[in-house]
PDB file of C-alpha atoms in Angstrom:
ATOM      1  CA  MET A   1       5.341 -17.113   1.572  1.00 88.00           C
ATOM      2  CA  PHE A   2       7.109 -15.121   3.976  1.00 92.00           C
ATOM      3  CA  ASP A   3       7.256 -15.536   8.295  1.00 93.00           C
ATOM      4  CA  GLU A   4       6.215 -11.541   8.462  1.00 95.00           C
ATOM      5  CA  VAL A   5       5.389  -9.399   6.373  1.00 96.00           C
ATOM      6  CA  VAL A   6       6.098  -5.566   6.968  1.00 97.00           C
ATOM      7  CA  ILE A   7       3.320  -3.164   5.986  1.00 97.00           C
ATOM      8  CA  ALA A   8       5.557  -0.280   4.874  1.00 96.00           C
ATOM      9  CA  VAL A   9       3.598   3.368   5.267  1.00 94.00           C
ATOM     10  CA  GLY A  10       5.363   5.774   2.937  1.00 90.00           C
ATOM     11  CA  ILE A  11       5.014  10.114   1.959  1.00 82.00           C
ATOM     12  CA  ASN A  12       4.329   9.968  -1.826  1.00 75.00           C
ATOM     13  CA  GLN A  13       4.737  13.522  -2.433  1.00 73.00           C
ATOM     14  CA  ASP A  14       3.257  13.382  -5.817  1.00 73.00           C
ATOM     15  CA  LYS A  15      -0.074  12.755  -4.219  1.00 71.00           C
ATOM     16  CA  ARG A  16      -2.146  14.477  -1.672  1.00 71.00           C
ATOM     17  CA  GLY A  17      -3.555  11.446   1.091  1.00 73.00           C
ATOM     18  CA  PHE A  18      -7.164  11.778   2.171  1.00 81.00           C
ATOM     19  CA  PHE A  19      -5.915  10.909   5.436  1.00 85.00           C
ATOM     20  CA  ASN A  20      -2.893  11.790   7.680  1.00 86.00           C
ATOM     21  CA  MET A  21      -0.199   9.111   8.864  1.00 89.00           C
ATOM     22  CA  ASP A  22      -1.371   8.176  12.004  1.00 90.00           C
ATOM     23  CA  GLU A  23      -4.888   7.622  10.380  1.00 89.00           C
ATOM     24  CA  ARG A  24      -3.570   5.372   7.627  1.00 90.00           C
ATOM     25  CA  MET A  25      -1.390   3.426   9.696  1.00 93.00           C
ATOM     26  CA  ASP A  26      -4.876   2.887  12.601  1.00 93.00           C
ATOM     27  CA  ILE A  27      -6.777   1.184   9.000  1.00 91.00           C
ATOM     28  CA  ILE A  28      -3.940  -0.864   7.860  1.00 93.00           C
ATOM     29  CA  ALA A  29      -4.084  -2.237  11.876  1.00 95.00           C
ATOM     30  CA  GLN A  30      -7.677  -2.753  11.981  1.00 93.00           C
ATOM     31  CA  ALA A  31      -7.688  -4.400   8.216  1.00 92.00           C
ATOM     32  CA  THR A  32      -4.492  -7.063   9.374  1.00 94.00           C
ATOM     33  CA  LYS A  33      -6.421  -7.179  12.958  1.00 93.00           C
ATOM     34  CA  GLY A  34      -5.838 -10.664  14.057  1.00 92.00           C
ATOM     35  CA  ILE A  35      -3.461 -12.275  11.101  1.00 94.00           C
ATOM     36  CA  GLU A  36       0.201 -13.261  12.844  1.00 95.00           C
ATOM     37  CA  GLY A  37       2.807 -11.948  11.258  1.00 96.00           C
ATOM     38  CA  ILE A  38       2.395  -8.467  10.089  1.00 97.00           C
ATOM     39  CA  ARG A  39       4.629  -5.151  11.208  1.00 96.00           C
ATOM     40  CA  ILE A  40       2.993  -1.726  10.212  1.00 97.00           C
ATOM     41  CA  ILE A  41       6.139   1.219   9.698  1.00 96.00           C
ATOM     42  CA  LYS A  42       6.313   4.119   8.652  1.00 94.00           C
ATOM     43  CA  TYR A  43       8.274   5.872   6.673  1.00 94.00           C
ATOM     44  CA  ASN A  44       9.587   9.381   4.761  1.00 91.00           C
ATOM     45  CA  ASN A  45      13.253   8.395   2.498  1.00 93.00           C
ATOM     46  CA  LEU A  46      13.374   6.204  -0.661  1.00 94.00           C
ATOM     47  CA  THR A  47      11.777   2.720  -0.629  1.00 95.00           C
ATOM     48  CA  ILE A  48      15.306   0.779  -1.111  1.00 96.00           C
ATOM     49  CA  ASP A  49      16.805   2.362   1.784  1.00 97.00           C
ATOM     50  CA  THR A  50      13.541   1.635   4.330  1.00 96.00           C
ATOM     51  CA  CYS A  51      14.338  -1.739   3.244  1.00 97.00           C
ATOM     52  CA  HIS A  52      17.942  -1.965   4.078  1.00 97.00           C
ATOM     53  CA  GLU A  53      17.397  -0.643   7.399  1.00 96.00           C
ATOM     54  CA  PHE A  54      15.049  -2.821   8.163  1.00 95.00           C
ATOM     55  CA  GLY A  55      16.895  -5.729   6.457  1.00 95.00           C
ATOM     56  CA  ILE A  56      14.111  -6.451   4.234  1.00 96.00           C
ATOM     57  CA  HIS A  57      14.808  -8.534   1.085  1.00 97.00           C
ATOM     58  CA  HIS A  58      11.621  -8.681  -0.670  1.00 97.00           C
ATOM     59  CA  ILE A  59       8.988  -5.643  -1.674  1.00 98.00           C
ATOM     60  CA  VAL A  60       5.788  -7.430  -2.820  1.00 97.00           C
ATOM     61  CA  ARG A  61       3.148  -4.824  -5.122  1.00 95.00           C
ATOM     62  CA  GLY A  62       0.146  -5.796  -6.429  1.00 94.00           C
ATOM     63  CA  VAL A  63      -1.402  -4.684  -9.379  1.00 95.00           C
ATOM     64  CA  ARG A  64      -5.414  -4.271 -10.632  1.00 93.00           C
ATOM     65  CA  ASN A  65      -4.549  -3.817 -14.431  1.00 92.00           C
ATOM     66  CA  MET A  66      -1.843  -3.556 -17.043  1.00 93.00           C
ATOM     67  CA  LEU A  67      -1.125  -0.240 -16.433  1.00 92.00           C
ATOM     68  CA  ASP A  68      -0.469  -0.784 -12.829  1.00 92.00           C
ATOM     69  CA  PHE A  69       1.733  -3.504 -14.148  1.00 95.00           C
ATOM     70  CA  GLU A  70       3.240  -1.107 -16.056  1.00 96.00           C
ATOM     71  CA  ASN A  71       4.462   1.554 -13.269  1.00 95.00           C
ATOM     72  CA  GLU A  72       5.589  -1.289 -10.914  1.00 95.00           C
ATOM     73  CA  ARG A  73       7.939  -2.744 -13.162  1.00 96.00           C
ATOM     74  CA  ALA A  74       9.404   0.361 -14.297  1.00 97.00           C
ATOM     75  CA  ILE A  75       9.705   1.083 -10.324  1.00 96.00           C
ATOM     76  CA  ALA A  76      10.854  -2.447  -9.956  1.00 97.00           C
ATOM     77  CA  ASP A  77      13.956  -2.232 -12.298  1.00 97.00           C
ATOM     78  CA  ALA A  78      15.214   1.241 -10.529  1.00 97.00           C
ATOM     79  CA  ASN A  79      15.458  -0.392  -7.268  1.00 97.00           C
ATOM     80  CA  ARG A  80      16.744  -3.574  -8.960  1.00 97.00           C
ATOM     81  CA  ARG A  81      19.404  -1.104  -9.998  1.00 97.00           C
ATOM     82  CA  LEU A  82      20.046   1.087  -6.529  1.00 96.00           C
ATOM     83  CA  ALA A  83      20.231  -2.585  -4.650  1.00 97.00           C
ATOM     84  CA  PRO A  84      20.171  -5.572  -6.586  1.00 97.00           C
ATOM     85  CA  ASP A  85      19.729  -7.614  -2.807  1.00 98.00           C
ATOM     86  CA  VAL A  86      16.317  -6.310  -2.931  1.00 98.00           C
ATOM     87  CA  GLU A  87      13.434  -8.277  -5.243  1.00 97.00           C
ATOM     88  CA  THR A  88      10.106  -7.240  -6.061  1.00 97.00           C
ATOM     89  CA  ILE A  89       7.212  -9.261  -5.753  1.00 97.00           C
ATOM     90  CA  ILE A  90       4.482  -8.230  -8.135  1.00 97.00           C
ATOM     91  CA  ILE A  91       1.063 -10.083  -7.490  1.00 96.00           C
ATOM     92  CA  PRO A  92      -1.665  -9.767  -9.846  1.00 95.00           C
ATOM     93  CA  THR A  93      -5.145  -9.051  -7.995  1.00 93.00           C
ATOM     94  CA  ALA A  94      -7.712 -11.264  -8.296  1.00 92.00           C
ATOM     95  CA  GLN A  95     -10.518  -9.645 -10.413  1.00 90.00           C
ATOM     96  CA  GLU A  96     -12.999  -9.222  -7.579  1.00 89.00           C
ATOM     97  CA  PHE A  97     -10.682  -6.571  -6.198  1.00 86.00           C
ATOM     98  CA  ALA A  98      -9.664  -4.937  -9.659  1.00 87.00           C
ATOM     99  CA  HIS A  99     -12.174  -2.213  -9.427  1.00 86.00           C
ATOM    100  CA  ILE A 100     -11.234  -0.938  -6.223  1.00 87.00           C
ATOM    101  CA  SER A 101      -8.597   1.612  -5.812  1.00 85.00           C
ATOM    102  CA  SER A 102      -8.058   4.631  -3.715  1.00 82.00           C
ATOM    103  CA  SER A 103      -9.586   7.070  -5.880  1.00 84.00           C
ATOM    104  CA  ALA A 104     -13.063   5.847  -6.179  1.00 86.00           C
ATOM    105  CA  VAL A 105     -12.713   4.533  -2.292  1.00 85.00           C
ATOM    106  CA  ARG A 106     -12.082   8.744  -1.784  1.00 84.00           C
ATOM    107  CA  ASP A 107     -14.413  10.039  -4.014  1.00 89.00           C
ATOM    108  CA  LEU A 108     -16.925   7.675  -2.218  1.00 89.00           C
ATOM    109  CA  LEU A 109     -16.023   9.211   1.416  1.00 85.00           C
ATOM    110  CA  GLN A 110     -16.444  12.544  -0.144  1.00 86.00           C
ATOM    111  CA  HIS A 111     -19.887  12.425  -1.487  1.00 90.00           C
ATOM    112  CA  ASN A 112     -20.862  10.039   1.579  1.00 87.00           C
ATOM    113  CA  GLY A 113     -21.023   7.153  -0.857  1.00 88.00           C
ATOM    114  CA  ASP A 114     -21.477   3.385   0.674  1.00 88.00           C
ATOM    115  CA  THR A 115     -17.943   2.527   1.115  1.00 85.00           C
ATOM    116  CA  SER A 116     -18.810  -0.974   2.457  1.00 83.00           C
ATOM    117  CA  LEU A 117     -18.300  -3.240  -0.629  1.00 84.00           C
ATOM    118  CA  PHE A 118     -14.729  -1.882  -0.944  1.00 85.00           C
ATOM    119  CA  LEU A 119     -13.144  -2.065   2.298  1.00 83.00           C
ATOM    120  CA  PRO A 120     -12.065  -4.872   4.915  1.00 82.00           C
ATOM    121  CA  GLU A 121     -15.280  -6.540   6.957  1.00 80.00           C
ATOM    122  CA  GLY A 122     -14.516  -4.001  10.557  1.00 78.00           C
ATOM    123  CA  VAL A 123     -12.735  -1.481   9.299  1.00 83.00           C
ATOM    124  CA  LYS A 124     -14.338   1.918  10.046  1.00 82.00           C
ATOM    125  CA  LEU A 125     -12.862   4.894   8.830  1.00 80.00           C
ATOM    126  CA  PRO A 126     -11.994   8.635  10.643  1.00 79.00           C
ATOM    127  CA  GLU A 127     -14.942  11.303  10.244  1.00 75.00           C
ATOM    128  CA  HIS A 128     -13.521  13.986   7.125  1.00 61.00           C
ATOM    129  CA  GLN A 129     -14.594  16.829   6.191  1.00 51.00           C
TER     130      GLN A 129
END
C-alpha cells in the first residue's frame, strides 16, 4: 500500500504508559526488524502537526472491535476537519489478534505471566518492577 511506513510513537496525556518512550521505540524496532521501508519517530504534539512536519498524507489505524472503530472514526473526523489533506485509513484486525490489547499484555507483565502468545516473535521486553 505504501513505499514507506512511519510508525509515530506519541505521548497520550490520558494514559500512563507502562514503558518509557525509549523502551517503546526499542520494542517497535525489534518487532519491525528486517521489514523494509519502516521509519520510527517520536512526537509530542498533535498527530496532524506531525503529519505535516514529516510530509505524511495518510494515517493508518487498526481496530479490534466496534468500540475501537467508533473512537477511531471520531478522531478521523476531527483530523479531517483540521487537515483535509491527511486521510485516515482504518483497518480491522485479523480475528486471531482481536483479543490482544495493551491492557492485557500490561496485566500479564505485572503478574509475571507469559506474554509470548501476545507479542511478535523475537521481541524482548525490558524488565519492570
